[in-house]
mmCIF file of C-alpha atoms in Angstrom:
data_model
loop_
_atom_site.group_PDB
_atom_site.id
_atom_site.type_symbol
_atom_site.label_atom_id
_atom_site.label_comp_id
_atom_site.label_asym_id
_atom_site.label_seq_id
_atom_site.Cartn_x
_atom_site.Cartn_y
_atom_site.Cartn_z
ATOM 1 C CA MET A 157 45.905 -21.300 52.316
ATOM 2 C CA PRO A 158 42.748 -23.147 54.143
ATOM 3 C CA GLU A 159 40.964 -20.777 56.505
ATOM 4 C CA SER A 160 42.332 -22.903 58.971
ATOM 5 C CA THR A 161 46.334 -22.711 58.653
ATOM 6 C CA ARG A 162 45.207 -18.296 59.201
ATOM 7 C CA ARG A 163 43.394 -18.864 62.744
ATOM 8 C CA PRO A 164 44.887 -20.141 65.794
ATOM 9 C CA PRO A 165 41.895 -23.472 65.705
ATOM 10 C CA ALA A 166 38.516 -22.240 67.796
ATOM 11 C CA ARG A 167 35.093 -23.255 68.597
ATOM 12 C CA ARG A 168 32.563 -22.161 66.008
ATOM 13 C CA THR A 169 30.722 -20.433 68.607
ATOM 14 C CA GLY A 170 27.877 -18.897 68.309
ATOM 15 C CA GLY A 171 29.632 -15.365 69.518
ATOM 16 C CA ARG A 172 32.728 -15.867 66.600
ATOM 17 C CA SER A 173 30.407 -16.947 64.419
ATOM 18 C CA ALA A 174 28.424 -13.635 64.879
ATOM 19 C CA ARG A 175 31.483 -11.840 64.756
ATOM 20 C CA VAL A 176 32.559 -12.646 61.470
ATOM 21 C CA ARG A 177 29.338 -12.291 60.078
ATOM 22 C CA ALA A 178 28.786 -8.478 61.648
ATOM 23 C CA ALA A 179 33.238 -8.294 60.324
ATOM 24 C CA VAL A 180 32.747 -9.321 56.914
ATOM 25 C CA LEU A 181 28.555 -7.457 56.759
ATOM 26 C CA GLN A 182 30.340 -3.920 57.066
ATOM 27 C CA ALA A 183 33.391 -5.018 55.279
ATOM 28 C CA THR A 184 30.749 -5.701 52.319
ATOM 29 C CA ILE A 185 29.156 -2.480 52.918
ATOM 30 C CA ASP A 186 32.181 -0.446 52.773
ATOM 31 C CA VAL A 187 33.138 -1.760 49.321
ATOM 32 C CA VAL A 188 29.990 -0.587 48.175
ATOM 33 C CA LEU A 189 30.098 3.330 49.582
ATOM 34 C CA ASP A 190 33.982 2.585 47.997
ATOM 35 C CA HIS A 191 33.322 1.598 44.712
ATOM 36 C CA GLY A 192 29.575 1.057 43.822
ATOM 37 C CA ALA A 193 27.151 -1.989 43.568
ATOM 38 C CA ASP A 194 29.304 -2.646 40.271
ATOM 39 C CA GLY A 195 32.530 -2.626 42.614
ATOM 40 C CA LEU A 196 31.672 -5.347 44.931
ATOM 41 C CA SER A 197 34.674 -8.061 45.140
ATOM 42 C CA ILE A 198 34.141 -10.853 47.255
ATOM 43 C CA ALA A 199 37.859 -10.973 47.416
ATOM 44 C CA GLU A 200 37.797 -7.723 48.353
ATOM 45 C CA VAL A 201 35.587 -8.019 51.759
ATOM 46 C CA ALA A 202 37.442 -10.545 52.462
ATOM 47 C CA GLN A 203 40.984 -8.920 52.458
ATOM 48 C CA ARG A 204 38.801 -6.090 54.900
ATOM 49 C CA ALA A 205 37.659 -8.425 56.972
ATOM 50 C CA GLY A 206 39.790 -11.088 57.790
ATOM 51 C CA VAL A 207 38.554 -13.745 56.797
ATOM 52 C CA HIS A 208 38.923 -17.064 54.065
ATOM 53 C CA GLU A 209 36.747 -15.339 50.377
ATOM 54 C CA THR A 210 35.495 -19.243 50.875
ATOM 55 C CA SER A 211 33.951 -19.290 53.821
ATOM 56 C CA ILE A 212 31.700 -15.676 51.973
ATOM 57 C CA TYR A 213 31.071 -18.212 48.926
ATOM 58 C CA ARG A 214 30.149 -20.233 51.228
ATOM 59 C CA ARG A 215 27.844 -18.702 53.760
ATOM 60 C CA TRP A 216 25.990 -15.726 51.205
ATOM 61 C CA GLY A 217 26.481 -17.636 47.214
ATOM 62 C CA THR A 218 26.210 -15.010 45.885
ATOM 63 C CA LYS A 219 27.453 -11.286 45.947
ATOM 64 C CA SER A 220 24.037 -9.697 45.672
ATOM 65 C CA ALA A 221 22.973 -12.007 48.336
ATOM 66 C CA LEU A 222 25.671 -10.812 50.586
ATOM 67 C CA ALA A 223 24.700 -6.975 49.279
ATOM 68 C CA LEU A 224 21.045 -7.939 49.771
ATOM 69 C CA ASP A 225 22.004 -9.586 54.463
ATOM 70 C CA ALA A 226 24.210 -6.153 54.155
ATOM 71 C CA VAL A 227 21.193 -3.689 53.700
ATOM 72 C CA LEU A 228 18.920 -5.620 55.665
ATOM 73 C CA ASP A 229 21.073 -5.523 58.797
ATOM 74 C CA ARG A 230 21.394 -2.632 58.561
ATOM 75 C CA THR A 231 18.497 -1.364 57.981
ATOM 76 C CA ARG A 232 17.330 -3.234 61.263
ATOM 77 C CA THR A 233 19.263 -0.959 63.104
ATOM 78 C CA ASP A 234 18.928 2.134 61.563
ATOM 79 C CA LEU A 235 14.741 2.196 60.292
ATOM 80 C CA PRO A 236 13.184 -0.609 63.554
ATOM 81 C CA THR A 237 10.189 -0.875 63.676
ATOM 82 C CA PRO A 238 8.350 1.198 66.571
ATOM 83 C CA ASP A 239 6.355 1.187 69.521
ATOM 84 C CA THR A 240 5.160 4.437 70.433
ATOM 85 C CA GLY A 241 2.020 3.742 71.755
ATOM 86 C CA THR A 242 -0.061 5.635 68.983
ATOM 87 C CA LEU A 243 -0.586 4.651 65.417
ATOM 88 C CA ARG A 244 0.462 8.528 64.839
ATOM 89 C CA GLY A 245 3.350 8.474 67.151
ATOM 90 C CA ASP A 246 4.567 5.202 64.864
ATOM 91 C CA LEU A 247 3.580 6.700 61.882
ATOM 92 C CA LEU A 248 5.840 9.754 62.773
ATOM 93 C CA ALA A 249 9.066 7.854 63.871
ATOM 94 C CA LEU A 250 8.650 5.360 60.783
ATOM 95 C CA LEU A 251 8.762 8.001 58.476
ATOM 96 C CA HIS A 252 11.071 10.087 60.329
ATOM 97 C CA ASP A 253 13.474 7.653 61.357
ATOM 98 C CA VAL A 254 13.512 7.198 57.013
ATOM 99 C CA ALA A 255 14.399 10.360 56.408
ATOM 100 C CA VAL A 256 17.210 10.026 59.457
ATOM 101 C CA PHE A 257 18.204 7.304 56.280
ATOM 102 C CA VAL A 258 18.279 8.808 53.583
ATOM 103 C CA ARG A 259 20.482 11.063 53.815
ATOM 104 C CA THR A 260 23.262 8.714 55.156
ATOM 105 C CA PRO A 261 26.400 7.589 52.861
ATOM 106 C CA VAL A 262 24.278 3.941 53.383
ATOM 107 C CA GLY A 263 21.001 4.802 52.667
ATOM 108 C CA GLY A 264 21.734 7.501 50.446
ATOM 109 C CA LEU A 265 23.255 4.584 48.197
ATOM 110 C CA LEU A 266 20.720 2.396 49.215
ATOM 111 C CA LEU A 267 19.194 5.303 46.489
ATOM 112 C CA ARG A 268 21.276 4.980 43.950
ATOM 113 C CA MET A 269 21.192 1.421 43.734
ATOM 114 C CA ALA A 270 17.796 0.944 44.008
ATOM 115 C CA VAL A 271 16.950 3.934 40.748
ATOM 116 C CA GLN A 272 19.241 1.922 38.613
ATOM 117 C CA GLU A 273 18.276 0.098 35.625
ATOM 118 C CA ASP A 274 20.089 -2.074 34.565
ATOM 119 C CA LEU A 275 20.747 -4.062 37.985
ATOM 120 C CA ALA A 276 18.694 -7.489 36.821
ATOM 121 C CA GLU A 277 20.921 -8.913 39.410
ATOM 122 C CA TYR A 278 19.833 -7.458 42.415
ATOM 123 C CA GLU A 279 16.225 -7.956 41.703
ATOM 124 C CA ALA A 280 15.476 -11.319 43.840
ATOM 125 C CA ALA A 281 17.220 -8.568 46.577
ATOM 126 C CA ARG A 282 15.441 -6.123 45.923
ATOM 127 C CA ASP A 283 11.947 -7.763 46.417
ATOM 128 C CA GLN A 284 12.861 -9.192 49.151
ATOM 129 C CA PHE A 285 13.944 -5.902 51.325
ATOM 130 C CA TRP A 286 10.600 -4.416 49.830
ATOM 131 C CA THR A 287 8.769 -7.368 51.810
ATOM 132 C CA ALA A 288 10.700 -6.893 54.931
ATOM 133 C CA ARG A 289 9.871 -2.896 54.782
ATOM 134 C CA TYR A 290 6.118 -3.244 54.077
ATOM 135 C CA ALA A 291 6.225 -6.700 57.510
ATOM 136 C CA VAL A 292 7.559 -3.782 59.278
ATOM 137 C CA GLY A 293 4.734 -0.530 58.222
ATOM 138 C CA ALA A 294 2.444 -4.123 58.943
ATOM 139 C CA THR A 295 2.844 -4.537 62.349
ATOM 140 C CA VAL A 296 2.808 -1.278 62.972
ATOM 141 C CA LEU A 297 -1.116 -1.112 61.827
ATOM 142 C CA ASP A 298 -1.764 -3.822 63.661
ATOM 143 C CA ARG A 299 -1.115 -2.345 66.376
ATOM 144 C CA ALA A 300 -2.881 -0.216 65.846
ATOM 145 C CA GLU A 301 -6.164 -1.336 65.279
ATOM 146 C CA SER A 302 -5.774 -3.948 67.733
ATOM 147 C CA ARG A 303 -5.989 -0.414 69.405
ATOM 148 C CA GLY A 304 -8.958 0.275 67.893
ATOM 149 C CA GLU A 305 -6.843 3.393 66.038
ATOM 150 C CA LEU A 306 -7.793 1.909 61.806
ATOM 151 C CA ARG A 307 -10.219 2.565 59.891
ATOM 152 C CA PRO A 308 -11.478 -1.601 59.057
ATOM 153 C CA GLY A 309 -10.406 -2.717 55.274
ATOM 154 C CA VAL A 310 -7.040 -0.215 55.016
ATOM 155 C CA ASP A 311 -4.278 -2.528 52.665
ATOM 156 C CA ARG A 312 -1.281 -2.305 54.603
ATOM 157 C CA ARG A 313 1.346 -1.887 51.709
ATOM 158 C CA LEU A 314 -0.643 0.780 50.072
ATOM 159 C CA ALA A 315 -0.926 2.461 53.468
ATOM 160 C CA PHE A 316 2.878 1.923 53.723
ATOM 161 C CA GLU A 317 3.461 3.285 50.694
ATOM 162 C CA ALA A 318 1.025 6.641 50.594
ATOM 163 C CA LEU A 319 3.219 6.889 54.268
ATOM 164 C CA LEU A 320 7.094 6.728 52.487
ATOM 165 C CA GLY A 321 5.784 8.026 48.828
ATOM 166 C CA PRO A 322 6.152 11.712 49.399
ATOM 167 C CA LEU A 323 9.096 11.204 51.646
ATOM 168 C CA HIS A 324 10.430 9.220 47.927
ATOM 169 C CA THR A 325 9.304 12.258 45.883
ATOM 170 C CA ARG A 326 10.830 15.150 47.523
ATOM 171 C CA VAL A 327 14.581 13.082 47.955
ATOM 172 C CA LEU A 328 14.699 11.841 43.729
ATOM 173 C CA LEU A 329 12.314 14.317 41.667
ATOM 174 C CA THR A 330 11.863 17.501 43.202
ATOM 175 C CA ARG A 331 14.347 17.890 46.175
ATOM 176 C CA GLU A 332 12.475 19.614 48.706
ATOM 177 C CA PRO A 333 13.216 19.422 52.388
ATOM 178 C CA LEU A 334 12.342 16.636 54.994
ATOM 179 C CA ASP A 335 12.008 19.560 57.343
ATOM 180 C CA ASP A 336 9.406 18.442 60.029
ATOM 181 C CA ALA A 337 6.029 20.556 58.612
ATOM 182 C CA PHE A 338 6.840 17.858 55.900
ATOM 183 C CA LEU A 339 7.307 14.905 57.901
ATOM 184 C CA GLU A 340 3.824 15.865 60.151
ATOM 185 C CA GLY A 341 1.729 16.796 57.642
ATOM 186 C CA THR A 342 1.938 14.354 55.920
ATOM 187 C CA VAL A 343 1.403 11.730 58.348
ATOM 188 C CA ASP A 344 -1.505 14.096 59.865
ATOM 189 C CA LEU A 345 -2.995 14.147 56.346
ATOM 190 C CA LEU A 346 -2.680 10.531 55.873
ATOM 191 C CA LEU A 347 -4.124 9.894 58.861
ATOM 192 C CA ALA A 348 -6.706 11.859 58.292
ATOM 193 C CA GLY A 349 -7.871 12.043 54.859
ATOM 194 C CA LEU A 350 -8.901 14.729 51.962
ATOM 195 C CA THR A 351 -12.879 14.476 52.897
ATOM 196 C CA ALA A 352 -15.327 17.071 54.689
ATOM 197 C CA MET B 484 23.079 34.394 6.674
ATOM 198 C CA PRO B 485 20.426 35.675 8.186
ATOM 199 C CA GLU B 486 16.971 34.086 8.481
ATOM 200 C CA SER B 487 15.222 36.488 6.399
ATOM 201 C CA THR B 488 17.149 35.689 3.445
ATOM 202 C CA ARG B 489 16.432 31.839 4.300
ATOM 203 C CA ARG B 490 12.884 32.844 3.557
ATOM 204 C CA PRO B 491 10.293 34.558 2.083
ATOM 205 C CA PRO B 492 9.356 37.394 4.253
ATOM 206 C CA ALA B 493 5.542 36.695 6.212
ATOM 207 C CA ARG B 494 4.101 38.188 8.223
ATOM 208 C CA ARG B 495 4.884 37.151 11.720
ATOM 209 C CA THR B 496 1.353 35.556 12.361
ATOM 210 C CA GLY B 497 0.252 34.039 15.585
ATOM 211 C CA GLY B 498 0.238 31.342 13.817
ATOM 212 C CA ARG B 499 3.622 31.023 12.396
ATOM 213 C CA SER B 500 5.269 31.831 15.192
ATOM 214 C CA ALA B 501 2.768 28.760 16.774
ATOM 215 C CA ARG B 502 4.055 26.399 14.300
ATOM 216 C CA VAL B 503 7.982 27.643 14.476
ATOM 217 C CA ARG B 504 7.421 27.733 18.447
ATOM 218 C CA ALA B 505 5.741 23.972 18.410
ATOM 219 C CA ALA B 506 8.956 22.785 15.578
ATOM 220 C CA VAL B 507 10.894 23.670 17.980
ATOM 221 C CA LEU B 508 9.264 22.725 20.721
ATOM 222 C CA GLN B 509 7.745 18.882 18.802
ATOM 223 C CA ALA B 510 12.378 18.720 17.469
ATOM 224 C CA THR B 511 14.118 19.777 21.698
ATOM 225 C CA ILE B 512 12.352 16.059 22.398
ATOM 226 C CA ASP B 513 13.361 14.682 19.568
ATOM 227 C CA VAL B 514 16.910 15.584 19.983
ATOM 228 C CA VAL B 515 16.859 14.894 23.512
ATOM 229 C CA LEU B 516 15.142 11.470 22.837
ATOM 230 C CA ASP B 517 17.920 10.588 20.884
ATOM 231 C CA HIS B 518 20.953 11.750 22.622
ATOM 232 C CA GLY B 519 20.106 12.097 26.596
ATOM 233 C CA ALA B 520 19.538 15.820 27.828
ATOM 234 C CA ASP B 521 24.160 15.787 28.408
ATOM 235 C CA GLY B 522 23.128 16.347 24.258
ATOM 236 C CA LEU B 523 20.623 18.377 23.464
ATOM 237 C CA SER B 524 22.305 20.846 21.092
ATOM 238 C CA ILE B 525 20.724 23.969 19.859
ATOM 239 C CA ALA B 526 22.540 23.976 16.288
ATOM 240 C CA GLU B 527 20.462 20.404 15.888
ATOM 241 C CA VAL B 528 17.219 21.282 17.517
ATOM 242 C CA ALA B 529 17.161 24.607 14.834
ATOM 243 C CA GLN B 530 18.633 21.578 11.732
ATOM 244 C CA ARG B 531 15.889 18.917 12.532
ATOM 245 C CA ALA B 532 13.308 22.471 13.082
ATOM 246 C CA GLY B 533 14.034 23.640 9.312
ATOM 247 C CA VAL B 534 14.483 27.673 11.310
ATOM 248 C CA HIS B 535 18.026 29.299 12.569
ATOM 249 C CA GLU B 536 19.872 29.175 15.231
ATOM 250 C CA THR B 537 19.316 32.353 16.556
ATOM 251 C CA SER B 538 15.850 32.226 16.566
ATOM 252 C CA ILE B 539 16.279 30.205 18.843
ATOM 253 C CA TYR B 540 18.362 31.794 21.394
ATOM 254 C CA ARG B 541 16.531 34.656 21.014
ATOM 255 C CA ARG B 542 13.548 32.613 21.905
ATOM 256 C CA TRP B 543 14.529 31.047 23.916
ATOM 257 C CA GLY B 544 18.047 31.764 25.864
ATOM 258 C CA THR B 545 19.522 28.735 27.024
ATOM 259 C CA LYS B 546 19.572 25.408 26.300
ATOM 260 C CA SER B 547 17.273 24.377 29.993
ATOM 261 C CA ALA B 548 15.062 26.940 28.965
ATOM 262 C CA LEU B 549 14.440 24.980 25.935
ATOM 263 C CA ALA B 550 14.246 21.830 27.588
ATOM 264 C CA LEU B 551 12.222 23.067 29.895
ATOM 265 C CA ASP B 552 9.845 24.644 27.637
ATOM 266 C CA ALA B 553 9.105 21.845 25.949
ATOM 267 C CA VAL B 554 7.827 19.148 28.863
ATOM 268 C CA LEU B 555 5.798 21.555 29.659
ATOM 269 C CA ASP B 556 4.182 22.470 26.534
ATOM 270 C CA ARG B 557 4.437 18.426 27.277
ATOM 271 C CA THR B 558 2.893 18.069 30.197
ATOM 272 C CA ARG B 559 -0.133 20.322 29.796
ATOM 273 C CA THR B 560 -0.949 18.035 26.506
ATOM 274 C CA ASP B 561 -0.479 14.981 28.073
ATOM 275 C CA LEU B 562 -1.261 15.965 31.752
ATOM 276 C CA PRO B 563 -4.407 18.252 31.223
ATOM 277 C CA THR B 564 -6.524 19.354 34.772
ATOM 278 C CA PRO B 565 -8.739 17.509 34.991
ATOM 279 C CA ASP B 566 -13.065 18.746 35.735
ATOM 280 C CA THR B 567 -14.968 15.314 36.428
ATOM 281 C CA GLY B 568 -17.096 17.142 39.119
ATOM 282 C CA THR B 569 -16.332 15.307 41.815
ATOM 283 C CA LEU B 570 -13.002 14.978 43.811
ATOM 284 C CA ARG B 571 -12.083 11.070 43.368
ATOM 285 C CA GLY B 572 -12.224 11.458 39.277
ATOM 286 C CA ASP B 573 -10.367 13.976 39.533
ATOM 287 C CA LEU B 574 -7.349 12.748 41.556
ATOM 288 C CA LEU B 575 -8.110 9.147 39.861
ATOM 289 C CA ALA B 576 -8.012 10.895 36.406
ATOM 290 C CA LEU B 577 -4.853 13.205 37.311
ATOM 291 C CA LEU B 578 -3.093 9.598 38.864
ATOM 292 C CA HIS B 579 -4.491 7.657 35.705
ATOM 293 C CA ASP B 580 -2.771 10.426 33.328
ATOM 294 C CA VAL B 581 0.606 10.415 34.975
ATOM 295 C CA ALA B 582 0.528 6.266 35.277
ATOM 296 C CA VAL B 583 0.485 6.759 31.367
ATOM 297 C CA PHE B 584 2.598 9.770 31.167
ATOM 298 C CA VAL B 585 5.423 7.942 32.745
ATOM 299 C CA ARG B 586 5.006 5.057 30.457
ATOM 300 C CA THR B 587 6.023 7.040 27.318
ATOM 301 C CA PRO B 588 9.593 7.817 26.284
ATOM 302 C CA VAL B 589 9.133 11.096 27.014
ATOM 303 C CA GLY B 590 8.185 10.706 30.551
ATOM 304 C CA GLY B 591 10.167 7.666 31.416
ATOM 305 C CA LEU B 592 13.199 10.557 30.170
ATOM 306 C CA LEU B 593 11.754 13.196 32.385
ATOM 307 C CA LEU B 594 11.897 10.709 34.775
ATOM 308 C CA ARG B 595 15.490 10.011 34.652
ATOM 309 C CA MET B 596 16.450 13.029 33.695
ATOM 310 C CA ALA B 597 14.773 13.736 37.469
ATOM 311 C CA VAL B 598 16.150 11.681 39.506
ATOM 312 C CA GLN B 599 19.975 12.221 38.187
ATOM 313 C CA GLU B 600 21.919 14.759 40.907
ATOM 314 C CA ASP B 601 24.401 16.273 38.782
ATOM 315 C CA LEU B 602 22.293 18.223 35.726
ATOM 316 C CA ALA B 603 22.695 21.407 37.712
ATOM 317 C CA GLU B 604 21.591 23.375 35.352
ATOM 318 C CA TYR B 605 18.634 22.273 35.473
ATOM 319 C CA GLU B 606 17.785 22.424 38.544
ATOM 320 C CA ALA B 607 15.163 26.256 37.569
ATOM 321 C CA ALA B 608 13.538 24.301 35.069
ATOM 322 C CA ARG B 609 13.049 21.276 37.838
ATOM 323 C CA ASP B 610 11.531 24.472 40.031
ATOM 324 C CA GLN B 611 9.332 25.811 37.638
ATOM 325 C CA PHE B 612 8.289 22.120 36.500
ATOM 326 C CA TRP B 613 6.684 21.331 39.578
ATOM 327 C CA THR B 614 5.484 24.797 40.397
ATOM 328 C CA ALA B 615 3.903 23.925 37.299
ATOM 329 C CA ARG B 616 2.592 20.595 38.655
ATOM 330 C CA TYR B 617 1.524 21.747 41.742
ATOM 331 C CA ALA B 618 -0.480 24.379 40.235
ATOM 332 C CA VAL B 619 -2.415 21.267 38.550
ATOM 333 C CA GLY B 620 -2.978 19.735 41.812
ATOM 334 C CA ALA B 621 -4.079 23.432 43.451
ATOM 335 C CA THR B 622 -6.659 23.816 40.514
ATOM 336 C CA VAL B 623 -8.128 20.381 41.548
ATOM 337 C CA LEU B 624 -8.881 20.711 45.486
ATOM 338 C CA ASP B 625 -9.466 24.483 44.685
ATOM 339 C CA ARG B 626 -12.245 23.088 42.880
ATOM 340 C CA ALA B 627 -13.193 20.214 45.639
ATOM 341 C CA GLU B 628 -13.525 22.880 48.166
ATOM 342 C CA SER B 629 -16.071 25.478 46.463
ATOM 343 C CA ARG B 630 -18.341 22.322 45.955
ATOM 344 C CA GLY B 631 -18.588 21.430 50.197
ATOM 345 C CA GLU B 632 -15.990 17.942 49.426
ATOM 346 C CA LEU B 633 -12.369 18.750 51.169
ATOM 347 C CA ARG B 634 -11.900 18.865 54.807
ATOM 348 C CA PRO B 635 -10.861 22.494 55.577
ATOM 349 C CA GLY B 636 -7.099 23.931 55.798
ATOM 350 C CA VAL B 637 -6.046 21.075 53.860
ATOM 351 C CA ASP B 638 -2.518 21.937 52.179
ATOM 352 C CA ARG B 639 -2.220 21.630 48.561
ATOM 353 C CA ARG B 640 0.642 20.827 48.949
ATOM 354 C CA LEU B 641 1.740 17.965 50.706
ATOM 355 C CA ALA B 642 -1.675 16.239 49.379
ATOM 356 C CA PHE B 643 -0.723 16.456 45.471
ATOM 357 C CA GLU B 644 2.178 14.504 47.136
ATOM 358 C CA ALA B 645 0.658 12.250 48.681
ATOM 359 C CA LEU B 646 -1.243 11.616 45.540
ATOM 360 C CA LEU B 647 1.389 10.906 43.805
ATOM 361 C CA GLY B 648 4.526 9.929 46.008
ATOM 362 C CA PRO B 649 3.064 6.263 46.118
ATOM 363 C CA LEU B 650 3.487 6.101 41.945
ATOM 364 C CA HIS B 651 6.858 7.218 42.460
ATOM 365 C CA THR B 652 8.008 5.362 44.920
ATOM 366 C CA ARG B 653 6.151 2.024 42.712
ATOM 367 C CA VAL B 654 7.659 3.714 39.203
ATOM 368 C CA LEU B 655 11.150 3.659 40.660
ATOM 369 C CA LEU B 656 12.113 2.476 43.645
ATOM 370 C CA THR B 657 9.525 -0.658 44.011
ATOM 371 C CA ARG B 658 8.561 -1.230 40.689
ATOM 372 C CA GLU B 659 5.275 -2.385 40.971
ATOM 373 C CA PRO B 660 2.712 -2.737 38.486
ATOM 374 C CA LEU B 661 0.302 0.517 38.349
ATOM 375 C CA ASP B 662 -2.909 -1.657 37.976
ATOM 376 C CA ASP B 663 -6.479 0.090 38.224
ATOM 377 C CA ALA B 664 -6.230 -1.697 41.875
ATOM 378 C CA PHE B 665 -3.620 0.356 42.961
ATOM 379 C CA LEU B 666 -4.465 3.702 41.715
ATOM 380 C CA GLU B 667 -8.034 3.252 42.880
ATOM 381 C CA GLY B 668 -6.958 2.046 46.530
ATOM 382 C CA THR B 669 -4.380 5.333 46.610
ATOM 383 C CA VAL B 670 -6.886 7.632 45.961
ATOM 384 C CA ASP B 671 -9.974 5.995 48.155
ATOM 385 C CA LEU B 672 -7.540 5.596 51.359
ATOM 386 C CA LEU B 673 -6.184 9.490 50.538
ATOM 387 C CA LEU B 674 -9.678 11.009 50.597
ATOM 388 C CA ALA B 675 -10.787 8.734 53.540
ATOM 389 C CA GLY B 676 -7.605 8.919 55.420
ATOM 390 C CA LEU B 677 -6.443 6.082 58.179
ATOM 391 C CA THR B 678 -8.281 6.766 61.825
ATOM 392 C CA ALA B 679 -11.174 5.154 62.496
#
């Protein structure tokens, strides 16, 4: 049955379109939390979001594009670009937000999906996810440079990897706590470096 | 049948004992590579190494202790403590060796085991593995401090996590290459820090 017969006709305003998008992305997160990434079914997302399957295919095209949009939408909310006025404050905020996020159901799921090796269909989505994340780091570092806080010539991507790498190591490998001593110690070491 | 009746009586010299140990540890690696950590069977290790099962139980006690010893033995060979004479040289050697190791069958297996969440029996082994690895990093940093290369007060564990974290992120999450530009860039950033 076409969507137009299921609901009363409505002007497609930004408001309704935004509400539909939010409902579909939330349903996508819920389905993946329930069944895993392998169990993502557009039929089930459509049913939970109360929209027609063809609407989802028309807007997102593929399951991996839908999953990527859902994850990026969530990370834009949960992992905002900080602007505290100092490089140290921004790096602490970035790292703290990730430490909280990886302990949420969505963050934990994202990590489990990411370490799987057999999800080739998500390769492009993974690259787009990290491109978006690195852009957040670059914004923070660009602002620090304009304030004169940054050593010249710092590679933005390497710096962002240096900020987040120790946290990923603790979550995925050593399972050590992400406490304040760790978060602050990691940021301060990254700022000051090792050399005398 | 007791081991003494299977083989001609031999003085238990360091030489024979060391050969038995090496054979058992190599067989352990081979069995885990073939069947995964869940499929580690002491009976199969004994059969492949040509020793009696009870000898393995007497010496190692449990499967996880055996697996730990096999892995630590291999990392002592593949991931030695560098001593190049400079902090930069040592950090580059450490990082380069890990970059090579994680691409070997044993290194890849170790990573896959480490990111699994359901191997509670390996928890103590994991802690002992990282304690041994952190000791290598501390040796390198202590030598650098005695040469006057290190800023005072550097936390040894945070510094080692800062060295290896970006590599773990690339291998497990972003899947970006571990090329020389990455290895050198990571070390130089860790040495110099971010601040102007």
